[in-house]
Coordinates of C-alpha atoms and ligand atoms in Angstrom, one line a residue:
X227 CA -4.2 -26.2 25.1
X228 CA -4.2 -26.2 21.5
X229 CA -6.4 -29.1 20.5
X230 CA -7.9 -29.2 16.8
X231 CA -9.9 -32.6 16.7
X232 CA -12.7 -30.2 15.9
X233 CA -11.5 -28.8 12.8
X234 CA -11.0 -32.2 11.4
X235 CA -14.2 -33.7 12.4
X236 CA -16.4 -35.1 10.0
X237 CA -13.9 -34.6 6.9
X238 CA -14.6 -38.3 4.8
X239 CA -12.7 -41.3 4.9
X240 CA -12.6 -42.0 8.3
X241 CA -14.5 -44.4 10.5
X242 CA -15.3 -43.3 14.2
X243 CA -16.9 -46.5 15.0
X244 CA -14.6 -49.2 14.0
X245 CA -14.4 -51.2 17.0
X246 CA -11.1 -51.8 18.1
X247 CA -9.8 -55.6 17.8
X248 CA -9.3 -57.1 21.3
X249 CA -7.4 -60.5 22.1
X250 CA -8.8 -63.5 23.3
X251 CA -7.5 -64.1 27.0
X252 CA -5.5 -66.7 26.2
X253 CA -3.8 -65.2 23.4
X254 CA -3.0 -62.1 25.9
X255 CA -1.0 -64.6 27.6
X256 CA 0.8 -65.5 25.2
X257 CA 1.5 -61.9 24.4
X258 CA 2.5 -61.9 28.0
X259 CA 5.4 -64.4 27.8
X260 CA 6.6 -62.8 24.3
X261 CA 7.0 -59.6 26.4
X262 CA 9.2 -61.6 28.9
X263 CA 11.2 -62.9 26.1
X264 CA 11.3 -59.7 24.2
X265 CA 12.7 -58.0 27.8
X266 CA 14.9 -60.1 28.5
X267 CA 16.7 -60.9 24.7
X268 CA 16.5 -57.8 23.1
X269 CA 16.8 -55.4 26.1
X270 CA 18.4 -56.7 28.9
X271 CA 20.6 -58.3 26.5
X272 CA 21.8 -55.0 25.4
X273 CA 22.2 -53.2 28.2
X274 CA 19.0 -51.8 29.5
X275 CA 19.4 -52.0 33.1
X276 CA 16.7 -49.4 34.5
X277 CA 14.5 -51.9 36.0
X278 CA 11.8 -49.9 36.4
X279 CA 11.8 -49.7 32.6
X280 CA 12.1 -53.1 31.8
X281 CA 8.8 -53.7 33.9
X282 CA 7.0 -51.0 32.1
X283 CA 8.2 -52.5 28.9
X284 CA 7.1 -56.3 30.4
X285 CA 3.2 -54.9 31.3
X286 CA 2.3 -52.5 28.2
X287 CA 0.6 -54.7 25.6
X288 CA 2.4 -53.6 22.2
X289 CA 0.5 -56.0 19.7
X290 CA -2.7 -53.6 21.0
X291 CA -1.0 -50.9 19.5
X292 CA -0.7 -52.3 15.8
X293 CA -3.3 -53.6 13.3
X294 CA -4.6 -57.3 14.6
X295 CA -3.0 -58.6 11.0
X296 CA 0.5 -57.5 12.6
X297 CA -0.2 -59.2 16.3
X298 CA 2.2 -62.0 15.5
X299 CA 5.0 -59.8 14.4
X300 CA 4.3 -57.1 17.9
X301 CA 6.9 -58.4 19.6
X302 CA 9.8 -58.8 17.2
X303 CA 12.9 -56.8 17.1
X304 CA 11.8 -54.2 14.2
X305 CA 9.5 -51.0 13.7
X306 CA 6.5 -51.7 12.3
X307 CA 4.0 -49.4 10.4
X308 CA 1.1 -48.0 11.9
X309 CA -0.2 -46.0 8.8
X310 CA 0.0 -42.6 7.6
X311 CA 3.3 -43.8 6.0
X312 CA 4.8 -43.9 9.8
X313 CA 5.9 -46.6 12.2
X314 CA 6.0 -47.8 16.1
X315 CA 9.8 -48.2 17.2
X316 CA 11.7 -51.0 17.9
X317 CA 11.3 -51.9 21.2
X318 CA 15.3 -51.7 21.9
X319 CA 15.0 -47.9 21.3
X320 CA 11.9 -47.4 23.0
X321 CA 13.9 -48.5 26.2
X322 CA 17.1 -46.8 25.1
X323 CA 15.2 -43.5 25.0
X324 CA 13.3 -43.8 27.9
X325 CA 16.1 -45.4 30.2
X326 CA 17.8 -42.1 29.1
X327 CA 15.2 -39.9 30.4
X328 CA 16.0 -40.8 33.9
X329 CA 12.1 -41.1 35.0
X330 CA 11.5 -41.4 39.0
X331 CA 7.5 -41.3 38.7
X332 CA 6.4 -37.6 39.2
X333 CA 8.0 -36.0 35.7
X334 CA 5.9 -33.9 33.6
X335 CA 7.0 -34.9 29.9
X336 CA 6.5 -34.2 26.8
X337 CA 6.5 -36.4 23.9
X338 CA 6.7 -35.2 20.5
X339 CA 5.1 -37.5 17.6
X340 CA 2.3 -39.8 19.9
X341 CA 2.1 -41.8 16.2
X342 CA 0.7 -45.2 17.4
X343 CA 0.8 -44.0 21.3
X344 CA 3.1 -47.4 22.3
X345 CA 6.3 -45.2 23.7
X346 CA 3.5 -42.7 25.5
X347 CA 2.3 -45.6 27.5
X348 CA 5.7 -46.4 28.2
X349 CA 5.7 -42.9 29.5
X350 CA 2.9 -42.8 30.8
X351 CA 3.8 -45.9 33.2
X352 CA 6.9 -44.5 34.3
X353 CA 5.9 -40.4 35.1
X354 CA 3.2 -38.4 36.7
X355 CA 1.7 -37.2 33.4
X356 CA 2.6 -36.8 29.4
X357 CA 1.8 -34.4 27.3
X358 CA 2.2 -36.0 23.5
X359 CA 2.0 -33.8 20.7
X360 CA 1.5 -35.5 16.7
X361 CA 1.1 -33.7 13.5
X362 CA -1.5 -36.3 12.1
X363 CA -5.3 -35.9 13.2
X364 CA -5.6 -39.5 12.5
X365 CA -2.9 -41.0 14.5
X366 CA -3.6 -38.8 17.2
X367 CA -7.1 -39.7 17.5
X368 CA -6.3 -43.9 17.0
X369 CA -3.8 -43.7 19.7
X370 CA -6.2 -41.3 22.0
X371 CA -9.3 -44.1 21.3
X372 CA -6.5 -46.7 22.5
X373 CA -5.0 -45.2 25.2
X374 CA -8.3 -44.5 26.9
X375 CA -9.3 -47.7 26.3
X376 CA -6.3 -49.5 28.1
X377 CA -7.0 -47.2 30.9
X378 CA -4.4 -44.7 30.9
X379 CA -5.6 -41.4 32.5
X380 CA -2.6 -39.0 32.8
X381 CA -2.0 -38.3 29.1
X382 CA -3.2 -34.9 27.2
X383 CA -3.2 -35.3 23.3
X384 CA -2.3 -32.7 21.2
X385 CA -2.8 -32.5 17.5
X386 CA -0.2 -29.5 16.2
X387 CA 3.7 -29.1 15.1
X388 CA 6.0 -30.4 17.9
X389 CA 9.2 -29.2 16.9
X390 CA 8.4 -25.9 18.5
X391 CA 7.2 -28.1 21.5
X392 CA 4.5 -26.8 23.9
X393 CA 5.4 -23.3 24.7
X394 CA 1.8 -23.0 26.9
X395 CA 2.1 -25.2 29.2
X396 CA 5.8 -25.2 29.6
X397 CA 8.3 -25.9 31.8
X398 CA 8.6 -29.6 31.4
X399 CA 10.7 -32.0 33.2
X400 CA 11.6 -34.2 29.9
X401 CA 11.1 -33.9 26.2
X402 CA 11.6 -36.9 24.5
X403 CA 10.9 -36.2 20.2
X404 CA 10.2 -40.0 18.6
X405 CA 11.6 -38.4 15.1
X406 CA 14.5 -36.7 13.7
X407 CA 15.4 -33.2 13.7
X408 CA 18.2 -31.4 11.6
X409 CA 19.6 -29.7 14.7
X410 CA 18.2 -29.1 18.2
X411 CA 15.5 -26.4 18.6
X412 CA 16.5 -24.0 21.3
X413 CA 13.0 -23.7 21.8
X414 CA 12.8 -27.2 23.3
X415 CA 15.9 -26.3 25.3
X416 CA 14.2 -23.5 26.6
X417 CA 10.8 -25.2 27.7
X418 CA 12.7 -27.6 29.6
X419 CA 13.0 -27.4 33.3
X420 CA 16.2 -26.8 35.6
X421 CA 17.5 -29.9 35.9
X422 CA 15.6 -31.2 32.8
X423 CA 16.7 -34.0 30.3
X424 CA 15.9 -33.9 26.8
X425 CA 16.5 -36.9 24.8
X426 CA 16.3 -36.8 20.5
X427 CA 17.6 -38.0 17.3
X428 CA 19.7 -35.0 14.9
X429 CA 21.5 -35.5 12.2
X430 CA 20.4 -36.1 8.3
X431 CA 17.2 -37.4 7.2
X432 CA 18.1 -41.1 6.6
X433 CA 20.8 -41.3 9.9
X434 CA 20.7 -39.7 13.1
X435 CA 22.5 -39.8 16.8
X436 CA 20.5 -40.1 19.8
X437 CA 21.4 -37.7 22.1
X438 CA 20.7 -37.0 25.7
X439 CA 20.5 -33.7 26.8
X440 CA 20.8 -32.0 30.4
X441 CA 20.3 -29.1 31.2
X442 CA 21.7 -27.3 34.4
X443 CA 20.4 -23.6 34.5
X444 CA 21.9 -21.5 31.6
X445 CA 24.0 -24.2 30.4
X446 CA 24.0 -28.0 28.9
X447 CA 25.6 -31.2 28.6
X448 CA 25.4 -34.1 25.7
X449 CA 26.1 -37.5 25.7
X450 CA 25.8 -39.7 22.7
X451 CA 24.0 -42.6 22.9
X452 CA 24.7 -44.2 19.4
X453 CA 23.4 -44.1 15.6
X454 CA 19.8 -44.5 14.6
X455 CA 17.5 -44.2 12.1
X456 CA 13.9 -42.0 12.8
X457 CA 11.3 -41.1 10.7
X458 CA 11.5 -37.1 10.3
X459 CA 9.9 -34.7 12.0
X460 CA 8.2 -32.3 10.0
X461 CA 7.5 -28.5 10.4
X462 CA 8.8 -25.6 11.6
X463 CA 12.2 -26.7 13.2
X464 CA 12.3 -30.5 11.8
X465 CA 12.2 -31.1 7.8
X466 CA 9.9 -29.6 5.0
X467 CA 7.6 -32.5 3.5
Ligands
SAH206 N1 7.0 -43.6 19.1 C1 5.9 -43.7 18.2 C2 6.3 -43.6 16.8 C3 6.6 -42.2 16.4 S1 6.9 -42.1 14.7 C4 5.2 -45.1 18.5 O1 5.6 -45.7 19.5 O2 4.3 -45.5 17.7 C5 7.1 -40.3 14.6 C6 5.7 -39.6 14.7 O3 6.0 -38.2 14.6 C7 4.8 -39.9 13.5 O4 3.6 -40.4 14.0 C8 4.7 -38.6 12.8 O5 3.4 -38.4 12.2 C9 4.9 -37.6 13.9 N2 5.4 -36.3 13.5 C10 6.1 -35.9 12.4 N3 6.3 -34.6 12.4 C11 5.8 -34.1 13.6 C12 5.7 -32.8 14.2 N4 6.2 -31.8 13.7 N5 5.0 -32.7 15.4 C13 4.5 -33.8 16.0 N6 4.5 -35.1 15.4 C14 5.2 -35.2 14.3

């Protein structure tokens, strides 16, 4: 698996040791109940009926997943930046995507962009394992340190150009990309599995449709599932910089 930590290892500006905030326990309960509230107002509310989701989205601590100076805001109903100039989804399309992956608990998925990690603990809750793939060293590694540290053992980071997905360790069961694309890469099509769902945002750079894909051997079907607005995906099959 193509994993370049090394290469970027010991280039300046970056901290290995900075200890990673943790809440107080009873400020993790009050995170607790804003994750009720956030369930049930902002995705229940709309639609999301996959209950299986809506517990995965009621147990994964979000604020742990943003700088501590952005705890308060973790469980409102906006992105929020993580750095690098990118941002965790809203939670509303963190369930809309994953509700449309269909996940039973066994899938081998891939995600492409891990940026803060939140949406691959999602995954990672609701499938046998994930494979997320990011274009930045240093979000990669920040969600990695996290992840680990929540206790989350079935995830494989990768540190390379997603839009050509993961030819390697192909077939996957679901491919879920957490930025836009311009069109959709046959090569994702291909790495998916029979019976394999893809679900991503194509369009233009500033407005996209979400799309869910199926794939039934040498054919496909799409279903729109609304307008929305990603950060692009850049490199070889996404955007230039
Ligand atoms: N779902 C994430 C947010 C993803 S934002 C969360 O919950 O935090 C999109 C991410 O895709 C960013 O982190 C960005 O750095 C990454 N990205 C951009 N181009 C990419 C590419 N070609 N391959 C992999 N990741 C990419």
């Amino acid at each position: 698996m193509a994993v370049h930590y090394h290469l970027l290892w010991g280039r300046r500006g970056f901290n290995y040791n900075r200890p990673m905030a943790i809440p107080k326990q009873q400020d993790e309960e009050r995170f607790a109940e804003r994750r009720c509230d956030m369930v049930d107002r902002q995705l229940r509310a709309r639609g999301i009926a996959d209950e299986r989701v809506l517990s995965a989205m009621r147990r994964v601590p979000r604020h742990r997943f943003v700088s501590a100076d952005l705890w308060a805001e973790a469980y409102a109903d906006h992105p929020l930046p993580i750095g690098e100039d990118q941002t965790i989804s809203q939670p509303f399309i963190v369930a809309l995507m994953t509700e449309a992956l269909c996940l039973h608990g066994e899938e081998k998925v891939l995600e492409i962009g891990t940026g803060s990690g939140y949406q691959t603990a999602i995954l990672a809750a609701l499938a046998g394992a994930v494979t997320t793939i990011e274009r930045s060293f240093t979000l990669s590694r920040g969600a990695r340190e996290r992840l680990t540290q929540l206790g989350y053992r079935n995830i494989a980071f990768v540190v390379g150009d997603g839009t050509v997905g993961l030819p390697a360790e192909a077939p996957f069961d679901r491919i879920l990309a957490a930025g836009s694309l311009p069109r959709i890469p046959q090569g994702l099509l291909d790495q998916l599995s029979n019976d394999g769902i893809l679900v991503l945002p194509v369009g233009d750079r500033t407005l996209q449709r979400l799309v869910q894909i199926r794939k039934t051997g040498s054919s496909h079907t799409t279903e729109d599932l609304g307008a929305c607005r990603f950060v692009p995906l850049i490199g070889k099959e996404g955007w230039s910089v």
